[in-house]
Amino acid sequence: MKKSLFAFILAAVLIISTGLVAAADLVDPLIVDIEGYGGTIGQYGGSMTVSGGTAGPKTFNPHRAAETSSSDVLGHVFEGLVTLDRETGQPQPQLARSWEISDDETEIIFHLRRGVQWHDGTEFTADDVVFTFDVIYDANVGSNARSGLLIDGQPMKVEKIDRYTVKFTLPRPHAPIMYSIGANIVPYHILGDAFEAGRYQEMWGLATDPREVVGTGAWRIASYRVDQELILERNPNYYEFDSAGNRLPYLDQVVFRYYQNTDTSVLAFFSGEFDYIEIPSTHFPEFLDREVSSRWSIISAGPDSGTRFIVFNQNPNAVPEPKLSWFSDVKFRQALAHALDKETILDMAMNGQGYILDGPINMRNEFFLKKDLKTYPYDLEKAAALLDEAGYRLGADGRRRDTQGNIIEFDLLTGAGSTLSQIVGELFQEDLAALGITLNFNMIDFNVLVDKLTSNFEWDAILIGLTGTFDPNGGSNTWLSSGNLHMWNPLQEEPYTEWEARIDEIWYAAQRAMNPEVRRELYYEFQDIVAEQVPLLYTVTNERSLAVGDHLKNGLPDAISGSLASAWNFIWIER
Amino acid sequence: MFRYIVRRFFYMIPMLLGISSLSFLIMQLAPGDFLTAMQMNPDISAEVLEAMRARFWLDKPAYMQYLKWLSQLLRFDMGHSFLWHAPVSWVIGQRIPNTLLLSGISTVIAWLIALPIGIHSAVKQYSWSDRVLTFFTFVGVSIPNWFLGLLLLYVVTNMGWGLPIGGMTSVGFESFTTAQKVADVAKHMAIPVLVLSTGIMASLMRYMRSNVLEVLRQDFITTARAKGLKERVVIYKHAVRNAVNPLITLFGFQLGSILSGAALTEIVMNWPGIGSLMLTAVRGLDYYLVMGNLVIGGVMLIVGNLVADVLLAVSDPRIRFE
């Protein structure tokens, strides 16, 4: 009797204590709605090999990483308080379980997820958050996250309320902050001393043993042979679960392989080395030919968020007359917009695998994208009529002159090495020639081009691209008249024209508008102004296509960027 | 001889100064700097760029950057790589063994094959075997390494020989046993070594052939033959011994270019060596990484020449140092 009672008590204690351990372990799990994303509950195990591009990380320190080759890897090892939902692009809980915004919209209180462990087993707390923002705001560190987190040049105040609560105080309401506040959180218990000693920059360079690089993410770095191969292994204590209660991620490891030459990585995919690859647009026909007889399929992942455009220099301090008058004449710009044959560019440069760009908003951001914009379809007759109407008349010698009788001739520059730019430039040259305008198209060293754009300002027209951001506010440097990438007339002290002044107003109003509908109305007006004024002649952007092995399940490109990287936590391999 | 070597080392100083200052100047003439491309990134503010420019000393005039670098070099510090956020010596140190492995094995193979067939061709001049070998060496001399590399890659992919297309290791290398690791690297080296060694071999064989031919025409060979020496002794003891001197000079040059000579092959074959690193560094205007590479290259060239001179003295009793 005594014995059995003892056994009973022992069993009860065991059950309760294991229950407690499990509970402490899973205080705050994050359930990922994989089925909601169109996926399936997976099986554990297996390794996935992906192409890491032409070079690997240059540092393991997320606030020292300036290049995508580093952030592509570190984005899986480190996480922010919030992340952007893979379908809507809206801020979603990550390391923060929830948050509250005060009525005056200047205070955000984050409630942190409890029981989250750093890869070394230490618990993640409010100290790590406060520390991370100290690091980011330190100008000497030079974190890429810094400029997005400054509001009118001012930092936010970040205070620890208790172990699991952090309060952010903003200098003024700033709607886009939730899109940049998800900066990678770094561990105080490891980097704190180095930061206080002013040695943060030296930490976690490539000479560090990758196992000492500690994040909270679903993956940790197992090994790295520089520019050859990097292995991420599964974090066995990760806090994300599928709806059936299985801890994520499913895969044991992800291997990045690097090839200096894109053609070689395509060959490597065909030889079966990679489980999936993003198809370089020049190789698309080859993939199409091979798809039928292969064990992989091509998935379309929507438009690339980068833009490419022609810009005319309207800088009164740099462009001589009569060019300045032409370029600052909106009728001249509108007429030339009709002379840009985007359909043909799409066919010639991208085998039709792309999208026509008509405006400044990222095509993936459905919420802010205005559909009924004024566009300038390719129509040389209309272009000629508009030019005639504005006083740019065709002479008997077949050349067009302005009202003062100056022959219209100018230079278009672009960076050497891009086939797309070459095709755009040559087509535009031909079409303008048909209008009696001489365009001298030149491809120059990219650094020279940047130098012209940002410091000596002496150019007529430039064809160039910019990487896109999801939230419209990411275009601040381009659209604010004081911006350094406001290419047609940068770094203005006062807005030079009325429409630029209006865009400035809209921009600041949109930053303060916490209500998304209000923001949308403002950005709609902004898009209309840009469509009317055509400071930039938008061209085309390519379609992102992926070739994904048929054995790979849940290989779902996200809506924000069209990449598979955000699906790694629930990709699984069928055996 | 010791004094001679010490003196040669002192000669190195002005030469390295010349090499480094000239290359630094040329690099400064290239448009823009390391940070220029970042100016087009909407995520990086002008303020952060200014801070970086100041930290890297890129806002200072070129001569000050050079003097700073030089003073660091005197303390055996080659500076920091912008691109890698790491000391140049560490970045280069990562790559040197890979390049040495590739170039070293290719050079040894090339010499081991080129010398005997060069001698053979000379002794059996105008025989059918000489003609066949001559044909192949002409082909070897005229095909550029990078082209041969691409050609072989194409053949390998389409023939399904199971050879890897570039790189140095396979997926899962970390978990291999030592024997598997050696076999894996060897498999990856097959094509690059073939490419590099044919290039070296072809010209080496031509040199050896013409040197031996020239010596064979000399009077002392006729004398040796007249003395009734065996033909084998005439060739190997007298002819080859004398024909080899110009090749020692060549050997010195090759020693000097052992780190840089494989650059194009490395890039085409995706070999993680010094050559492909140098390309990235030059394109990214990573000044100190380029300078570090050049200084090491310069030292290797000078040391290679010195070794050749010393070897020449050892092999040829007519040469004296004083």
Short mmCIF file of N, CA and C in Angstrom, two decimals, chain A residues 47 49 54 56-59 64-67 70 139-144 146-148 150 201 205-208 223-229 231 253 255 257-261 264 267-268 271 273 290 445-448 450-451 453-455 464-469 474-475 477-478 484-485 487, chain B residues 30-49 51-52 55-56 80-87 90-91 94-95 98 150 153-154 157-158 164-175 188 266-272 275-277 279-280 283-285:
data_model
loop_
_atom_site.label_atom_id
_atom_site.label_comp_id
_atom_site.label_asym_id
_atom_site.label_seq_id
_atom_site.Cartn_x
_atom_site.Cartn_y
_atom_site.Cartn_z
N SER A 47 17.37 18.34 -45.96
CA SER A 47 18.23 19.49 -46.15
C SER A 47 17.87 20.13 -47.49
N THR A 49 19.11 22.91 -50.44
CA THR A 49 20.25 23.67 -50.93
C THR A 49 19.75 24.78 -51.84
N THR A 54 26.16 35.51 -55.91
CA THR A 54 27.54 35.48 -56.37
C THR A 54 28.54 35.57 -55.23
N GLY A 56 29.03 35.45 -50.61
CA GLY A 56 28.42 35.17 -49.32
C GLY A 56 28.48 36.37 -48.39
N PRO A 57 28.08 36.17 -47.13
CA PRO A 57 28.09 37.26 -46.17
C PRO A 57 29.50 37.82 -45.97
N LYS A 58 29.54 39.11 -45.63
CA LYS A 58 30.82 39.76 -45.35
C LYS A 58 30.96 39.99 -43.86
N THR A 59 29.91 39.72 -43.11
CA THR A 59 29.94 39.88 -41.66
C THR A 59 28.79 39.06 -41.09
N ARG A 64 26.08 45.62 -38.87
CA ARG A 64 27.23 46.03 -39.67
C ARG A 64 27.00 45.65 -41.13
N ALA A 65 25.98 44.86 -41.38
CA ALA A 65 25.76 44.33 -42.73
C ALA A 65 25.23 45.44 -43.63
N ALA A 66 25.95 45.71 -44.70
CA ALA A 66 25.52 46.75 -45.62
C ALA A 66 25.08 46.15 -46.95
N GLU A 67 25.34 44.87 -47.14
CA GLU A 67 25.09 44.27 -48.45
C GLU A 67 24.08 43.14 -48.32
N SER A 70 24.97 39.63 -47.04
CA SER A 70 25.00 39.39 -45.60
C SER A 70 23.59 39.33 -45.03
N ALA A 139 25.71 56.53 -34.15
CA ALA A 139 26.13 56.83 -35.52
C ALA A 139 27.43 56.10 -35.89
N ASN A 140 28.26 55.82 -34.87
CA ASN A 140 29.54 55.16 -35.17
C ASN A 140 29.35 53.72 -35.65
N VAL A 141 28.23 53.11 -35.25
CA VAL A 141 27.98 51.74 -35.69
C VAL A 141 27.60 51.75 -37.17
N GLY A 142 26.82 52.76 -37.57
CA GLY A 142 26.45 52.86 -38.99
C GLY A 142 25.46 51.80 -39.42
N SER A 143 24.52 51.46 -38.57
CA SER A 143 23.54 50.44 -38.93
C SER A 143 22.65 50.92 -40.07
N ASN A 144 22.34 49.99 -40.97
CA ASN A 144 21.44 50.30 -42.08
C ASN A 144 20.04 50.64 -41.61
N ARG A 146 19.26 52.55 -39.18
CA ARG A 146 19.21 53.81 -38.45
C ARG A 146 18.32 54.85 -39.12
N SER A 147 18.54 55.13 -40.41
CA SER A 147 17.81 56.26 -41.01
C SER A 147 16.31 56.03 -40.99
N GLY A 148 15.86 54.77 -41.11
CA GLY A 148 14.44 54.49 -41.09
C GLY A 148 13.82 54.67 -39.71
N LEU A 150 14.84 57.15 -37.52
CA LEU A 150 14.92 58.54 -37.07
C LEU A 150 13.66 59.24 -37.55
N GLN A 201 31.74 47.46 -33.49
CA GLN A 201 32.04 47.21 -34.90
C GLN A 201 32.92 45.99 -35.12
N GLY A 205 32.70 39.57 -36.81
CA GLY A 205 33.22 39.56 -38.19
C GLY A 205 33.31 38.11 -38.64
N LEU A 206 33.79 37.92 -39.86
CA LEU A 206 33.81 36.55 -40.39
C LEU A 206 34.79 35.64 -39.68
N ALA A 207 35.76 36.24 -38.95
CA ALA A 207 36.73 35.40 -38.26
C ALA A 207 36.11 34.74 -37.03
N THR A 208 34.93 35.22 -36.62
CA THR A 208 34.24 34.63 -35.46
C THR A 208 33.77 33.21 -35.78
N SER A 223 28.06 26.52 -40.12
CA SER A 223 29.42 26.65 -40.64
C SER A 223 29.40 27.57 -41.84
N TYR A 224 30.55 28.15 -42.12
CA TYR A 224 30.67 29.02 -43.29
C TYR A 224 32.06 28.87 -43.87
N ARG A 225 32.15 28.44 -45.10
CA ARG A 225 33.41 28.54 -45.82
C ARG A 225 33.24 29.69 -46.79
N VAL A 226 34.03 30.75 -46.55
CA VAL A 226 33.81 32.05 -47.18
C VAL A 226 33.60 31.94 -48.69
N ASP A 227 32.48 32.51 -49.13
CA ASP A 227 32.11 32.58 -50.54
C ASP A 227 31.96 31.21 -51.21
N GLN A 228 31.92 30.14 -50.42
CA GLN A 228 31.69 28.84 -51.02
C GLN A 228 30.38 28.25 -50.53
N GLU A 229 30.30 28.06 -49.21
CA GLU A 229 29.13 27.36 -48.69
C GLU A 229 28.84 27.80 -47.27
N ILE A 231 26.10 26.91 -44.05
CA ILE A 231 25.06 25.98 -43.61
C ILE A 231 24.30 26.58 -42.43
N GLN A 253 18.28 21.43 -42.17
CA GLN A 253 19.26 22.46 -42.53
C GLN A 253 18.99 23.07 -43.90
N VAL A 255 21.32 24.90 -46.94
CA VAL A 255 22.69 25.12 -47.38
C VAL A 255 22.69 26.19 -48.47
N ARG A 257 24.85 27.85 -51.40
CA ARG A 257 26.07 27.66 -52.20
C ARG A 257 26.27 28.91 -53.04
N TYR A 258 27.52 29.33 -53.16
CA TYR A 258 27.80 30.57 -53.88
C TYR A 258 28.58 30.30 -55.16
N TYR A 259 28.14 30.88 -56.25
CA TYR A 259 28.88 30.81 -57.50
C TYR A 259 29.11 32.22 -57.99
N GLN A 260 30.38 32.51 -58.30
CA GLN A 260 30.74 33.87 -58.67
C GLN A 260 30.06 34.28 -59.98
N ASN A 261 29.68 33.29 -60.76
CA ASN A 261 29.14 33.54 -62.08
C ASN A 261 27.71 33.00 -62.14
N THR A 264 27.05 29.86 -64.13
CA THR A 264 27.45 28.62 -63.47
C THR A 264 26.39 28.16 -62.48
N LEU A 267 23.75 26.39 -64.38
CA LEU A 267 24.22 25.03 -64.69
C LEU A 267 24.10 24.13 -63.48
N ALA A 268 24.46 24.70 -62.31
CA ALA A 268 24.40 23.90 -61.08
C ALA A 268 22.96 23.51 -60.76
N SER A 271 22.01 20.67 -62.98
CA SER A 271 22.65 19.40 -62.59
C SER A 271 22.10 18.91 -61.26
N GLU A 273 21.90 20.47 -58.22
CA GLU A 273 22.53 20.85 -56.97
C GLU A 273 21.59 21.67 -56.08
N ARG A 290 13.30 23.45 -70.83
CA ARG A 290 13.66 22.26 -70.07
C ARG A 290 12.57 21.81 -69.10
N ASP A 445 30.74 54.26 -67.03
CA ASP A 445 31.03 53.58 -65.77
C ASP A 445 30.00 53.98 -64.72
N PHE A 446 29.51 52.99 -63.98
CA PHE A 446 28.43 53.25 -63.03
C PHE A 446 28.83 54.29 -61.98
N ASN A 447 30.08 54.22 -61.51
CA ASN A 447 30.50 55.18 -60.49
C ASN A 447 30.53 56.61 -61.01
N VAL A 448 30.88 56.74 -62.30
CA VAL A 448 30.88 58.08 -62.90
C VAL A 448 29.44 58.61 -62.94
N VAL A 450 26.92 57.80 -60.97
CA VAL A 450 26.48 58.16 -59.62
C VAL A 450 27.08 59.49 -59.21
N ASP A 451 28.34 59.68 -59.57
CA ASP A 451 29.01 60.93 -59.24
C ASP A 451 28.28 62.11 -59.88
N LEU A 453 25.14 62.21 -60.77
CA LEU A 453 23.81 62.35 -60.16
C LEU A 453 23.88 63.01 -58.79
N THR A 454 24.90 62.67 -58.02
CA THR A 454 24.87 63.08 -56.61
C THR A 454 25.87 64.16 -56.28
N SER A 455 26.85 64.46 -57.13
CA SER A 455 27.72 65.56 -56.72
C SER A 455 28.01 66.61 -57.78
N ILE A 464 18.34 55.09 -65.15
CA ILE A 464 18.92 54.40 -63.99
C ILE A 464 17.81 53.67 -63.24
N GLY A 465 18.18 52.77 -62.35
CA GLY A 465 17.19 52.04 -61.57
C GLY A 465 17.39 52.26 -60.09
N LEU A 466 16.33 52.02 -59.33
CA LEU A 466 16.43 52.07 -57.87
C LEU A 466 15.78 50.81 -57.32
N THR A 467 16.29 50.32 -56.19
CA THR A 467 15.63 49.20 -55.55
C THR A 467 14.35 49.71 -54.88
N GLY A 468 13.33 48.89 -54.84
CA GLY A 468 12.06 49.34 -54.31
C GLY A 468 11.90 49.01 -52.84
N THR A 469 11.07 49.78 -52.15
CA THR A 469 10.71 49.43 -50.78
C THR A 469 9.21 49.19 -50.77
N GLY A 474 9.35 54.67 -47.94
CA GLY A 474 10.73 54.31 -48.27
C GLY A 474 11.28 55.15 -49.41
N GLY A 475 10.40 55.82 -50.18
CA GLY A 475 10.87 56.67 -51.27
C GLY A 475 11.19 58.09 -50.86
N ASN A 477 13.83 59.73 -49.88
CA ASN A 477 15.00 60.36 -50.49
C ASN A 477 14.75 60.79 -51.92
N THR A 478 13.85 60.10 -52.60
CA THR A 478 13.57 60.43 -53.99
C THR A 478 12.53 61.54 -54.11
N ASN A 484 18.37 63.59 -51.34
CA ASN A 484 19.57 63.53 -52.17
C ASN A 484 19.35 62.67 -53.41
N LEU A 485 18.27 61.89 -53.46
CA LEU A 485 17.96 61.13 -54.67
C LEU A 485 16.77 61.74 -55.42
N MET A 487 16.39 63.25 -58.01
CA MET A 487 17.47 63.39 -58.98
C MET A 487 17.37 64.60 -59.90
N ALA B 30 40.62 55.82 -60.68
CA ALA B 30 39.35 55.20 -61.06
C ALA B 30 38.22 56.05 -60.49
N PRO B 31 37.14 56.22 -61.26
CA PRO B 31 36.06 57.09 -60.80
C PRO B 31 35.37 56.55 -59.55
N GLY B 32 35.01 57.45 -58.66
CA GLY B 32 34.26 57.07 -57.47
C GLY B 32 35.14 56.38 -56.44
N ASP B 33 34.50 55.88 -55.39
CA ASP B 33 35.21 55.09 -54.40
C ASP B 33 34.29 53.98 -53.91
N PHE B 34 34.73 53.29 -52.88
CA PHE B 34 33.98 52.15 -52.38
C PHE B 34 32.52 52.50 -52.05
N LEU B 35 32.28 53.71 -51.61
CA LEU B 35 30.95 54.07 -51.14
C LEU B 35 30.04 54.61 -52.23
N THR B 36 30.61 54.87 -53.43
CA THR B 36 29.82 55.53 -54.48
C THR B 36 28.55 54.76 -54.82
N ALA B 37 28.67 53.45 -54.99
CA ALA B 37 27.50 52.67 -55.39
C ALA B 37 26.41 52.73 -54.33
N MET B 38 26.83 52.88 -53.06
CA MET B 38 25.85 52.91 -51.97
C MET B 38 25.03 54.19 -52.00
N GLN B 39 25.52 55.22 -52.67
CA GLN B 39 24.77 56.48 -52.71
C GLN B 39 23.43 56.29 -53.40
N MET B 40 23.30 55.27 -54.23
CA MET B 40 22.05 55.04 -54.93
C MET B 40 21.09 54.17 -54.12
N ASN B 41 21.50 53.76 -52.94
CA ASN B 41 20.63 52.91 -52.13
C ASN B 41 19.72 53.78 -51.27
N PRO B 42 18.41 53.74 -51.52
CA PRO B 42 17.50 54.62 -50.76
C PRO B 42 17.52 54.34 -49.26
N ASP B 43 18.02 53.17 -48.85
CA ASP B 43 18.00 52.83 -47.42
C ASP B 43 19.17 53.45 -46.65
N ILE B 44 20.20 53.91 -47.38
CA ILE B 44 21.37 54.42 -46.68
C ILE B 44 21.37 55.94 -46.76
N SER B 45 21.30 56.59 -45.61
CA SER B 45 21.20 58.04 -45.63
C SER B 45 22.56 58.68 -45.89
N ALA B 46 22.50 59.92 -46.37
CA ALA B 46 23.72 60.65 -46.69
C ALA B 46 24.60 60.79 -45.45
N GLU B 47 23.95 60.92 -44.29
CA GLU B 47 24.68 61.11 -43.04
C GLU B 47 25.52 59.87 -42.68
N VAL B 48 24.89 58.69 -42.85
CA VAL B 48 25.62 57.44 -42.57
C VAL B 48 26.80 57.31 -43.52
N LEU B 49 26.58 57.69 -44.79
CA LEU B 49 27.65 57.60 -45.78
C LEU B 49 28.81 58.52 -45.39
N ALA B 51 29.64 59.49 -42.41
CA ALA B 51 30.33 58.89 -41.26
C ALA B 51 31.26 57.77 -41.73
N MET B 52 30.77 56.96 -42.67
CA MET B 52 31.60 55.86 -43.16
C MET B 52 32.81 56.40 -43.92
N ARG B 55 35.31 57.48 -41.50
CA ARG B 55 35.95 56.38 -40.81
C ARG B 55 36.96 55.68 -41.70
N PHE B 56 36.65 55.55 -42.98
CA PHE B 56 37.57 54.89 -43.92
C PHE B 56 38.66 55.83 -44.43
N HIS B 80 42.43 47.53 -43.14
CA HIS B 80 41.14 46.86 -43.11
C HIS B 80 40.52 46.83 -44.49
N SER B 81 39.87 45.75 -44.82
CA SER B 81 39.11 45.70 -46.06
C SER B 81 37.74 46.33 -45.82
N PHE B 82 37.34 47.26 -46.72
CA PHE B 82 36.03 47.91 -46.58
C PHE B 82 34.92 46.88 -46.75
N LEU B 83 35.12 46.06 -47.77
CA LEU B 83 34.09 45.13 -48.20
C LEU B 83 33.83 44.04 -47.16
N TRP B 84 34.90 43.60 -46.51
CA TRP B 84 34.80 42.45 -45.62
C TRP B 84 34.72 42.84 -44.16
N HIS B 85 34.81 44.10 -43.84
CA HIS B 85 34.83 44.55 -42.45
C HIS B 85 35.86 43.75 -41.65
N ALA B 86 37.00 43.44 -42.24
CA ALA B 86 37.96 42.57 -41.56
C ALA B 86 39.37 42.95 -41.99
N PRO B 87 40.39 42.57 -41.18
CA PRO B 87 41.76 42.88 -41.58
C PRO B 87 42.10 42.23 -42.92
N TRP B 90 43.73 38.86 -42.82
CA TRP B 90 42.83 37.72 -42.58
C TRP B 90 42.12 37.31 -43.87
N VAL B 91 41.63 38.31 -44.60
CA VAL B 91 40.90 38.02 -45.83
C VAL B 91 41.80 37.28 -46.82
N GLN B 94 42.78 33.69 -45.81
CA GLN B 94 41.76 32.69 -46.09
C GLN B 94 41.94 32.07 -47.46
N ARG B 95 42.44 32.87 -48.41
CA ARG B 95 42.45 32.45 -49.80
C ARG B 95 43.78 31.85 -50.23
N ASN B 98 44.25 28.03 -50.77
CA ASN B 98 43.51 27.51 -51.93
C ASN B 98 44.27 27.74 -53.22
N LEU B 150 36.25 27.22 -69.91
CA LEU B 150 34.83 27.23 -70.27
C LEU B 150 34.48 26.05 -71.17
N LEU B 153 34.30 22.96 -69.15
CA LEU B 153 33.07 22.98 -68.34
C LEU B 153 31.87 22.55 -69.18
N TYR B 154 31.83 23.09 -70.39
CA TYR B 154 30.73 22.76 -71.29
C TYR B 154 30.72 21.26 -71.59
N THR B 157 29.58 19.25 -68.48
CA THR B 157 28.14 19.28 -68.20
C THR B 157 27.38 18.40 -69.19
N ASN B 158 27.80 18.41 -70.44
CA ASN B 158 27.02 17.71 -71.44
C ASN B 158 27.38 16.23 -71.57
N PRO B 164 32.42 17.93 -60.97
CA PRO B 164 31.72 19.14 -60.55
C PRO B 164 32.01 20.32 -61.48
N ILE B 165 31.06 21.24 -61.58
CA ILE B 165 31.30 22.41 -62.41
C ILE B 165 31.71 23.57 -61.53
N GLY B 166 32.97 23.61 -61.20
CA GLY B 166 33.47 24.74 -60.44
C GLY B 166 33.31 24.56 -58.95
N GLY B 167 33.91 25.49 -58.22
CA GLY B 167 33.93 25.40 -56.77
C GLY B 167 35.08 24.52 -56.29
N MET B 168 35.16 24.36 -54.98
CA MET B 168 36.28 23.60 -54.44
C MET B 168 35.79 22.39 -53.66
N THR B 169 34.52 22.43 -53.22
CA THR B 169 34.01 21.33 -52.39
C THR B 169 32.55 21.06 -52.74
N SER B 170 32.06 19.89 -52.34
CA SER B 170 30.66 19.54 -52.58
C SER B 170 29.80 19.89 -51.38
N VAL B 171 28.49 19.82 -51.58
CA VAL B 171 27.56 19.99 -50.47
C VAL B 171 27.82 18.90 -49.44
N GLY B 172 27.83 19.28 -48.19
CA GLY B 172 28.02 18.29 -47.14
C GLY B 172 29.47 18.03 -46.81
N PHE B 173 30.38 18.87 -47.35
CA PHE B 173 31.81 18.69 -47.15
C PHE B 173 32.18 18.59 -45.67
N GLU B 174 31.49 19.40 -44.84
CA GLU B 174 31.83 19.45 -43.42
C GLU B 174 31.73 18.08 -42.75
N SER B 175 30.79 17.25 -43.23
CA SER B 175 30.55 15.98 -42.55
C SER B 175 31.36 14.83 -43.15
N HIS B 188 37.30 18.25 -57.58
CA HIS B 188 37.05 19.63 -58.00
C HIS B 188 38.26 20.25 -58.68
N GLU B 266 40.82 30.75 -61.94
CA GLU B 266 40.05 30.74 -60.68
C GLU B 266 38.67 31.35 -60.88
N ILE B 267 38.63 32.45 -61.63
CA ILE B 267 37.35 33.13 -61.79
C ILE B 267 36.39 32.26 -62.59
N VAL B 268 36.87 31.71 -63.70
CA VAL B 268 36.00 30.88 -64.53
C VAL B 268 35.55 29.63 -63.78
N MET B 269 36.46 29.03 -63.03
CA MET B 269 36.14 27.76 -62.38
C MET B 269 35.60 27.97 -60.96
N ASN B 270 35.37 29.22 -60.58
CA ASN B 270 34.80 29.50 -59.27
C ASN B 270 35.67 28.97 -58.13
N TRP B 271 36.98 29.02 -58.33
CA TRP B 271 37.91 28.54 -57.29
C TRP B 271 38.12 29.65 -56.28
N PRO B 272 37.90 29.39 -55.00
CA PRO B 272 37.97 30.48 -54.02
C PRO B 272 39.40 30.88 -53.68
N GLY B 275 42.98 35.12 -56.86
CA GLY B 275 42.65 35.79 -58.12
C GLY B 275 41.23 36.29 -58.15
N SER B 276 40.30 35.42 -57.74
CA SER B 276 38.90 35.85 -57.78
C SER B 276 38.65 36.91 -56.70
N LEU B 277 39.37 36.82 -55.59
CA LEU B 277 39.25 37.84 -54.54
C LEU B 277 39.70 39.20 -55.07
N LEU B 279 39.69 40.27 -58.09
CA LEU B 279 38.72 40.83 -59.03
C LEU B 279 37.62 41.56 -58.26
N THR B 280 37.09 40.89 -57.23
CA THR B 280 36.05 41.53 -56.41
C THR B 280 36.58 42.82 -55.80
N ARG B 283 36.98 45.62 -58.44
CA ARG B 283 35.69 46.14 -58.90
C ARG B 283 34.98 46.93 -57.82
N GLY B 284 35.17 46.54 -56.56
CA GLY B 284 34.52 47.26 -55.47
C GLY B 284 35.34 48.44 -54.96
N LEU B 285 36.51 48.70 -55.59
CA LEU B 285 37.42 49.76 -55.13
C LEU B 285 37.75 49.60 -53.65
#
